[in-house]
C-alpha atoms as a PDB file:
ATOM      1  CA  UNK A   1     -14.163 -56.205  62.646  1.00  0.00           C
ATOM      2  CA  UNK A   2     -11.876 -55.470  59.331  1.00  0.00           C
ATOM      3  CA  UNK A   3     -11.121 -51.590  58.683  1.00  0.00           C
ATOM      4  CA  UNK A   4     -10.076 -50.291  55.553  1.00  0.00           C
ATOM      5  CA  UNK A   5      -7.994 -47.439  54.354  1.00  0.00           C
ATOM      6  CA  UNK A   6      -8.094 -46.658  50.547  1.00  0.00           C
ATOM      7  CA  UNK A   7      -5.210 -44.615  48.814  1.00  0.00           C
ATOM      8  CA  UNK A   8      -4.210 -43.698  45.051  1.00  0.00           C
ATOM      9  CA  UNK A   9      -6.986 -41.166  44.513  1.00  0.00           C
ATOM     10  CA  UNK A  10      -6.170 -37.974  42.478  1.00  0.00           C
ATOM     11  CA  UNK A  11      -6.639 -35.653  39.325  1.00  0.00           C
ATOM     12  CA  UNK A  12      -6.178 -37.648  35.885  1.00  0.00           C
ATOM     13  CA  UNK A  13      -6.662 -36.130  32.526  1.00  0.00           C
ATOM     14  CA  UNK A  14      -9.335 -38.373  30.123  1.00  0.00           C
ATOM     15  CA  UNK A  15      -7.777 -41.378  28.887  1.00  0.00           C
ATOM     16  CA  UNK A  16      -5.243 -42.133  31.713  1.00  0.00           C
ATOM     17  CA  UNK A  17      -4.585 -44.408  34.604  1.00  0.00           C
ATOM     18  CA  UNK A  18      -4.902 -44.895  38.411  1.00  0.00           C
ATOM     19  CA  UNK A  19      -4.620 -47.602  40.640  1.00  0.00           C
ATOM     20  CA  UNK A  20      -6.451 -47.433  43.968  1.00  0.00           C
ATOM     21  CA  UNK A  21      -5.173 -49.371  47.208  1.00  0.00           C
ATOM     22  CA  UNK A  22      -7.285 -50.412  49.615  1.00  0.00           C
ATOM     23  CA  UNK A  23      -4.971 -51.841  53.535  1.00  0.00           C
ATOM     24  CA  UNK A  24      -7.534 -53.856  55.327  1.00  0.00           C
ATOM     25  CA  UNK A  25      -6.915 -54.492  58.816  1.00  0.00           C
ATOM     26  CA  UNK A  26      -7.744 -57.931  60.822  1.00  0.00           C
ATOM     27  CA  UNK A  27      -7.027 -61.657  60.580  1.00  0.00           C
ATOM     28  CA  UNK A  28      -9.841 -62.555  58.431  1.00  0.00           C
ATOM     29  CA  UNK A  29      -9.286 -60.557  55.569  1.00  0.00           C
ATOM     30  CA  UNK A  30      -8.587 -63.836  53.642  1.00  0.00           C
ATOM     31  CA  UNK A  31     -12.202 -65.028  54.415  1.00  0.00           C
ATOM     32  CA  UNK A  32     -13.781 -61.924  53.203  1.00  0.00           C
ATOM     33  CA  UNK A  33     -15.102 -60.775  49.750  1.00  0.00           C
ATOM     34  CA  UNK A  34     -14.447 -57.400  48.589  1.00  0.00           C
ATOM     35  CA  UNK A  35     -15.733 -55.019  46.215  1.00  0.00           C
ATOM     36  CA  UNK A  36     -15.396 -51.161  45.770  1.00  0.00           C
ATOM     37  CA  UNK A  37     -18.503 -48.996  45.120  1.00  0.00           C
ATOM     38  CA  UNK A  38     -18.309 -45.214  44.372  1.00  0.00           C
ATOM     39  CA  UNK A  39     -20.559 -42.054  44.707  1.00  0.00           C
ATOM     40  CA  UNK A  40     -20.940 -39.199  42.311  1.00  0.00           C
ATOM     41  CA  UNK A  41     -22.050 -36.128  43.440  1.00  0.00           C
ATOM     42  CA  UNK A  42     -26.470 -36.066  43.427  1.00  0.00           C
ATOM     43  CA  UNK A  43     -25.634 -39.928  42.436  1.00  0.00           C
ATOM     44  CA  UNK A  44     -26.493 -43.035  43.771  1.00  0.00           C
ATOM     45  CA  UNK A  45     -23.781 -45.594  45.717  1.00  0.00           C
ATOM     46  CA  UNK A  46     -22.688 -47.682  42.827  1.00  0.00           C
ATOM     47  CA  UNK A  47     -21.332 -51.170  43.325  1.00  0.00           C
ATOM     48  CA  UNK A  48     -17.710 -50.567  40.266  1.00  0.00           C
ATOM     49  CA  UNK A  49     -16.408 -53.858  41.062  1.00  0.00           C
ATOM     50  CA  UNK A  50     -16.089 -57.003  43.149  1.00  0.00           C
ATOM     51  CA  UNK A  51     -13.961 -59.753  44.203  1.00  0.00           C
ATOM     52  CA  UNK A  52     -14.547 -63.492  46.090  1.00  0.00           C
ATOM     53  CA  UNK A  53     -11.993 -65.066  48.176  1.00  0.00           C
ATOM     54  CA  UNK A  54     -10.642 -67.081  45.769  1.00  0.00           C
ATOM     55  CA  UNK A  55     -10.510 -64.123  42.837  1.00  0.00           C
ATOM     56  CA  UNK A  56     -13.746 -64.642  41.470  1.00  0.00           C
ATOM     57  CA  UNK A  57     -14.523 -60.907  39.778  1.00  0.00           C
ATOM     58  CA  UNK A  58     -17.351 -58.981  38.476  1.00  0.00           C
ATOM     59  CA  UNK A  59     -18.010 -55.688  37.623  1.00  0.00           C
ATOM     60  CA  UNK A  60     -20.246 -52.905  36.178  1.00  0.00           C
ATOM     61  CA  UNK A  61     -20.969 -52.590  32.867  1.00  0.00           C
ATOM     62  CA  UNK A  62     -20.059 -48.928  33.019  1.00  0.00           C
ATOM     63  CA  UNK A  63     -16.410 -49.971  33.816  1.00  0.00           C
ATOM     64  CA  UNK A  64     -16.199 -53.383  31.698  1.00  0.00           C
ATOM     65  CA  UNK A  65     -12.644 -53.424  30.184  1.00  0.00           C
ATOM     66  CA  UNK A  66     -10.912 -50.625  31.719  1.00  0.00           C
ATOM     67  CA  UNK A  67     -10.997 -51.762  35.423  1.00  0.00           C
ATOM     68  CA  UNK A  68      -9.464 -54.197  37.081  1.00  0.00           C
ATOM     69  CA  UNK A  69      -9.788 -55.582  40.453  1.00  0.00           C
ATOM     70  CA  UNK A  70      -7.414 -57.864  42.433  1.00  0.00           C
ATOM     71  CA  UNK A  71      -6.166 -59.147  46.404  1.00  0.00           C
ATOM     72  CA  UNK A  72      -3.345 -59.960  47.578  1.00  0.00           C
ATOM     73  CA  UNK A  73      -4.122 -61.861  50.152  1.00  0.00           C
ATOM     74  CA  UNK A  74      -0.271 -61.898  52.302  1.00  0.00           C
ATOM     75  CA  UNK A  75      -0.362 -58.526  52.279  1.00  0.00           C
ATOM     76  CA  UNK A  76      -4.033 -57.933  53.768  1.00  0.00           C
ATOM     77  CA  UNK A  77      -4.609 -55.722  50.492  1.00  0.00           C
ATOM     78  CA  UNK A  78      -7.080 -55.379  47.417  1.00  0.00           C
ATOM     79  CA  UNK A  79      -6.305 -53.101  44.242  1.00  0.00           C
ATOM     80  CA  UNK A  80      -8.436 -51.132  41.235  1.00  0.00           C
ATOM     81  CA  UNK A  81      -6.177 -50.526  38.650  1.00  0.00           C
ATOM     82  CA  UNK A  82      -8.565 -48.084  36.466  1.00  0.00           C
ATOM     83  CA  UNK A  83      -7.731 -47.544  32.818  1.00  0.00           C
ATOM     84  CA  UNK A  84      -8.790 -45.387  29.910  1.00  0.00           C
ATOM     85  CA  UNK A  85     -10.477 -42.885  32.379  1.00  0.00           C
ATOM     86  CA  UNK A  86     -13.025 -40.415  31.666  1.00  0.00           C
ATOM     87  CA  UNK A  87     -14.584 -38.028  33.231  1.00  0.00           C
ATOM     88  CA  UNK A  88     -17.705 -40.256  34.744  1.00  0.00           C
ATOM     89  CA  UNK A  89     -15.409 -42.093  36.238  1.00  0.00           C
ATOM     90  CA  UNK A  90     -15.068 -38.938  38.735  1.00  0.00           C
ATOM     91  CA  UNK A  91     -16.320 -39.872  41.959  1.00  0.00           C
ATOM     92  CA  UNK A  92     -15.703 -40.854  45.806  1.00  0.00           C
ATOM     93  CA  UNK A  93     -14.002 -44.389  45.520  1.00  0.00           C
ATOM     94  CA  UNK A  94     -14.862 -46.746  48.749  1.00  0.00           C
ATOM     95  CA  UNK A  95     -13.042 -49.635  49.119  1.00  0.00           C
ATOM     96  CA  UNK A  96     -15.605 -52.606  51.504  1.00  0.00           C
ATOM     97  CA  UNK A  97     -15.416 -55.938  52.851  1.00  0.00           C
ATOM     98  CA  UNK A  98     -18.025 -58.309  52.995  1.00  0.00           C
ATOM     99  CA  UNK A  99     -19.488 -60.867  51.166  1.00  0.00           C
ATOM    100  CA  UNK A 100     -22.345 -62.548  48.585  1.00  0.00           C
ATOM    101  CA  UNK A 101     -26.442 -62.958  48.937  1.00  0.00           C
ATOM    102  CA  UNK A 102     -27.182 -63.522  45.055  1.00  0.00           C
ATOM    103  CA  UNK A 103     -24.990 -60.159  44.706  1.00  0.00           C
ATOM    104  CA  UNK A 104     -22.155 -58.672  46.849  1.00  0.00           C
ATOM    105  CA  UNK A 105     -23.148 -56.948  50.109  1.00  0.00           C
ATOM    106  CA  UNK A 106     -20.902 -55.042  52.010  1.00  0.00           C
ATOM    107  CA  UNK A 107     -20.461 -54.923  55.875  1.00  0.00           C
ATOM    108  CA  UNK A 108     -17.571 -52.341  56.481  1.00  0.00           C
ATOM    109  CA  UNK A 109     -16.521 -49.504  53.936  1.00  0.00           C
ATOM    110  CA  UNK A 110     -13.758 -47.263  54.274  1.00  0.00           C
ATOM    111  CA  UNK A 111     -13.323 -43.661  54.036  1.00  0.00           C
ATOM    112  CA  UNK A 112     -13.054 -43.058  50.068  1.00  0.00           C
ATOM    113  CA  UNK A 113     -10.291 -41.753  48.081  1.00  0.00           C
ATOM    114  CA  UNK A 114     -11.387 -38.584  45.548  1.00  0.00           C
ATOM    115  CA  UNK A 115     -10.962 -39.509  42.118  1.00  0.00           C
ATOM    116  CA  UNK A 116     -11.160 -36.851  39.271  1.00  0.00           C
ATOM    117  CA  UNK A 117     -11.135 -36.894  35.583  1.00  0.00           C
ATOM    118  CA  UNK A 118     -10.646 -34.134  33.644  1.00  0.00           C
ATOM    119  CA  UNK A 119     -11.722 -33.739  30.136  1.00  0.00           C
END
């Protein structure tokens, strides 16, 4: 069982920066891929970005350039450092553990952290 806690959500004018934390919970954090997805409102669950256990990344085409995902394993944490935002980019931000069929899956989500853009 890993649970997950996201924080760093907010209100960010077009063009600027946030970096979302994500605490999992649970010795085998190290042995588990992440990723985080987020929802739009009337949108579909949209997989922003992904990462294997040993860094491997990949990520949406939507957020190409500007994101950035990364783990830190010691400290049971992964991070989305989110640059050159625009409004889109405004949505629920869930941070997940799981792992890779072809594509990531995920088998536990968190809570989501709000994460507005203004233009």
């Amino acid at each position: 069982q890993v649970q997950l806690v996201e924080s760093g959500g907010g209100l960010v004018q077009a063009g600027g920066s946030l970096r979302l934390s994500c605490a999992a919970s649970g010795s085998t954090f190290s042995r588990n891929a992440m990723g985080w997805y987020r929802q739009a409102p009337g949108k579909q669950r949209e997989l922003v970005a992904d990462i294997s256990t040993v860094g491997s990344t990949n990520y949406a085409n939507s957020v190409k350039g500007r994101f950035t995902i990364s783990r830190d394993n010691a400290k049971n944490a992964i991070y989305l450092q989110m640059n050159s935002l625009k409004p889109e980019d405004t949505a629920v931000y869930f941070c997940t553990a799981g792992g890779y069929s072809g594509r990531y899956y995920a088998n536990y989500w968190g809570r989501g952290t709000q994460v507005t853009v203004s233009s």
